[in-house]
Amino acid sequence: MTFFYIVLAFLVGVLVGWFIWGRLRGELDSLRGDLNRTRSERDRLRADSDRLTGELDACGKTRADLERRLRETSTPSAKPSSSAPAALVSTPATAAAKPAAPAKPAAAKPAAAKPVAAKSAAKPAASKPAAAKASAAPKPAASKPAAAPKKAAPTAAKADNLRRLIGIGPVNDKLLKGLGVTTYAQIAAWTAADVKRIEDTLNFDGRIAREKWIEQAKLLAAGDEKEFARQFPTAGTANNT
């Protein structure tokens, strides 16, 4: 009987040991799987960290380049060339018709010269009145060009608050003004080529289409505040950061 109990105890011990070993082995395999997943997650995070570091360096270089451009455009010597970036945007048709106003003084000069020539041919002896009339004729012609800049001054000084558009904060507002973009009408008139040139210059990569700058600008340029508030409820009424 004693031998039987010894054999029975041995078998029970083997079964219990096998059961415990199986449980421990399962836990060990689970821990190994967790360790492998943790390592792969760590490697992925390292790769993301390296990628983000590279993007941060690129953003820093872009920011330094843009700040240099802003400093160049803000200097007094760069004012004559600051009108060149305005070619990136489509200007309204009314702005193209304004330079025709200074042509009036040139047309008035020949008309004023004919009476003087006729009087000098008819009355050679009366040269003093003709000279007095010739000196008096340019006065009204000189007054007309002086009135033209006064009409153009209000339109040039008028600018819209571009920060009302979603996606335009203080930095983008300053960059756009550096490129000559100051009104909703300019943004609303952008073509696909204009959008590509702006995004290449400011390194936006599709941001204008995603945030619907042109659609927002069309509504604001038309003065449709209700429709703008309905379609873009998250936009700021005065400022948008």
XYZ file of C-alpha atoms in Angstrom:
241
model
C 0.000 0.000 0.000
C 2.818 2.342 0.774
C 4.272 1.891 -2.719
C 0.872 2.633 -4.241
C 0.573 5.903 -2.304
C 4.092 6.895 -3.326
C 3.285 6.284 -7.007
C 0.005 8.156 -6.657
C 1.717 11.099 -4.982
C 4.334 11.114 -7.752
C 1.696 11.194 -10.469
C -0.248 13.932 -8.693
C 2.981 15.943 -8.328
C 3.749 15.490 -12.023
C 0.250 16.617 -13.020
C 0.361 19.613 -10.709
C 3.850 20.557 -11.933
C 2.808 20.172 -15.556
C -0.276 22.343 -14.943
C 1.760 25.017 -13.147
C 4.455 24.917 -15.845
C 1.821 25.288 -18.559
C 0.350 28.309 -16.808
C 3.753 29.859 -16.279
C 4.742 29.136 -19.865
C 1.580 30.825 -21.143
C 2.294 33.860 -18.968
C 5.881 33.897 -20.184
C 4.790 33.792 -23.825
C 2.320 36.598 -23.149
C 5.040 38.684 -21.517
C 7.336 38.048 -24.470
C 4.619 39.157 -26.877
C 4.046 42.321 -24.827
C 7.796 42.964 -24.806
C 7.981 42.592 -28.592
C 5.015 44.935 -29.061
C 6.613 47.441 -26.706
C 9.854 47.295 -28.636
C 8.084 47.789 -31.973
C 6.133 50.705 -30.493
C 9.378 52.163 -29.198
C 10.975 51.856 -32.646
C 7.945 53.471 -34.272
C 8.018 56.335 -31.785
C 11.699 56.828 -32.469
C 11.042 56.953 -36.214
C 8.217 59.457 -35.650
C 10.489 61.501 -33.410
C 13.186 61.599 -36.077
C 10.634 62.547 -38.742
C 9.145 65.307 -36.589
C 12.623 66.594 -35.779
C 13.349 66.824 -39.499
C 10.064 68.617 -40.152
C 10.759 71.000 -37.262
C 14.161 71.837 -38.715
C 12.580 72.419 -42.132
C 9.915 74.654 -40.561
C 12.624 76.601 -38.753
C 14.504 77.170 -42.009
C 11.282 78.219 -43.757
C 10.427 80.590 -40.931
C 13.896 82.137 -41.051
C 13.567 82.572 -44.819
C 10.128 84.187 -44.486
C 11.356 86.509 -41.730
C 14.238 87.524 -43.972
C 11.799 88.272 -46.794
C 9.607 90.318 -44.465
C 12.624 92.321 -43.313
C 13.597 92.944 -46.933
C 10.088 94.102 -47.874
C 9.833 96.338 -44.776
C 13.052 98.268 -45.580
C 12.600 101.638 -47.444
C 14.861 100.531 -50.324
C 12.575 97.573 -51.082
C 9.397 99.658 -51.521
C 9.670 100.021 -55.341
C 10.031 96.255 -55.739
C 7.296 95.366 -53.231
C 4.658 95.720 -55.956
C 6.129 92.778 -57.880
C 4.604 89.997 -55.690
C 1.158 91.465 -56.403
C 1.340 89.646 -59.746
C 0.660 86.427 -57.836
C -2.976 87.424 -57.363
C -5.680 88.375 -59.790
C -6.687 92.040 -59.314
C -10.287 93.197 -59.867
C -11.226 94.683 -63.215
C -11.872 98.136 -61.644
C -8.215 98.492 -60.660
C -7.100 98.051 -64.286
C -9.287 100.923 -65.517
C -7.887 103.578 -63.135
C -4.646 104.456 -65.029
C -6.777 105.852 -67.896
C -7.603 109.020 -65.862
C -4.205 110.800 -66.269
C -4.687 110.755 -70.084
C -7.098 113.734 -69.888
C -4.428 116.447 -69.449
C -2.557 115.184 -72.549
C -5.748 115.412 -74.627
C -6.485 118.919 -73.363
C -3.093 120.356 -74.377
C -3.610 120.138 -78.184
C -7.054 121.738 -77.813
C -5.549 124.628 -75.897
C -2.729 125.005 -78.440
C -5.042 125.452 -81.465
C -6.603 128.775 -80.357
C -3.127 130.120 -79.566
C -1.827 129.103 -82.995
C -4.879 130.561 -84.755
C -4.623 133.870 -82.909
C -0.881 134.145 -83.562
C -1.435 133.566 -87.306
C -4.316 136.048 -87.563
C -2.765 138.798 -85.411
C 1.059 138.768 -85.621
C 1.246 142.140 -83.904
C -0.733 141.015 -80.843
C 1.847 138.507 -79.528
C 1.551 139.617 -75.912
C -2.108 138.557 -75.455
C -1.347 135.252 -77.186
C 1.583 134.666 -74.828
C -0.620 135.524 -71.868
C -3.299 133.092 -73.025
C -0.668 130.380 -73.641
C 0.659 130.817 -70.110
C -2.863 130.763 -68.710
C -3.896 127.651 -70.683
C -1.696 125.100 -68.807
C -3.175 126.107 -65.427
C -6.442 124.155 -65.800
C -4.484 121.262 -67.358
C -2.125 121.181 -64.360
C -5.043 121.137 -61.942
C -6.537 117.952 -63.452
C -3.592 115.614 -62.622
C -3.668 116.906 -59.035
C -7.241 115.649 -58.641
C -6.439 112.112 -59.889
C -4.220 111.030 -56.934
C -6.899 112.222 -54.463
C -9.417 109.780 -55.973
C -6.954 106.870 -55.939
C -5.859 107.444 -52.323
C -8.967 105.975 -50.576
C -8.922 102.775 -52.674
C -5.209 102.148 -52.023
C -5.575 102.673 -48.258
C -8.603 100.419 -47.915
C -7.755 96.936 -46.583
C -9.882 94.111 -45.163
C -9.402 92.148 -41.932
C -8.028 88.906 -43.403
C -7.905 87.284 -39.951
C -11.655 86.696 -40.105
C -10.963 83.791 -42.486
C -10.465 80.355 -40.946
C -6.783 79.449 -41.179
C -5.410 83.018 -41.285
C -3.811 83.983 -37.996
C -1.313 86.734 -37.146
C 1.590 85.011 -38.935
C -0.291 84.215 -42.165
C -1.877 87.673 -42.156
C 1.578 89.269 -42.043
C 2.912 86.957 -44.772
C -0.032 87.661 -47.103
C 0.293 91.410 -46.605
C 3.988 91.060 -47.429
C 2.909 89.561 -50.769
C 0.464 92.410 -51.427
C -2.736 90.511 -50.515
C -4.860 92.848 -48.362
C -8.515 92.410 -49.459
C -11.150 89.680 -49.627
C -11.672 90.431 -53.334
C -8.071 89.503 -54.152
C -8.378 86.107 -52.429
C -11.815 85.502 -53.983
C -10.340 86.080 -57.463
C -7.480 83.575 -57.059
C -7.160 81.003 -59.831
C -5.666 77.519 -59.523
C -2.321 78.886 -60.745
C -2.470 81.685 -58.151
C -3.182 79.171 -55.360
C -0.241 76.993 -56.451
C 2.147 79.957 -56.524
C 0.981 81.206 -53.114
C 1.311 77.737 -51.554
C 4.767 77.244 -53.091
C 5.856 80.628 -51.749
C 4.423 80.139 -48.240
C 4.980 76.342 -48.080
C 1.295 75.551 -47.339
C 0.834 72.307 -49.349
C -2.947 72.218 -49.990
C -3.963 74.232 -46.952
C -5.864 76.899 -48.928
C -8.225 74.307 -50.471
C -8.689 72.382 -47.191
C -9.651 75.499 -45.217
C -11.705 76.999 -48.104
C -10.083 80.429 -48.124
C -11.547 81.357 -51.522
C -15.127 80.365 -50.546
C -14.866 82.370 -47.322
C -13.407 85.389 -49.123
C -16.206 85.372 -51.750
C -18.885 85.558 -49.060
C -17.087 88.310 -47.129
C -16.325 90.290 -50.304
C -20.034 90.146 -51.215
C -21.000 91.277 -47.692
C -23.089 88.129 -47.084
C -22.455 87.872 -43.336
C -25.430 85.561 -42.664
C -24.342 82.954 -45.204
C -20.743 83.236 -43.998
C -21.830 82.627 -40.395
C -23.982 79.671 -41.504
C -21.321 77.928 -43.593
C -18.381 78.752 -41.297
C -19.718 78.972 -37.734
C -16.265 78.460 -36.209
C -14.818 81.559 -37.889
C -14.181 84.591 -35.688
C -16.321 87.690 -36.141
C -13.404 90.067 -35.611
C -10.259 87.950 -35.276
C -9.430 84.357 -36.143
C -6.437 82.706 -34.569
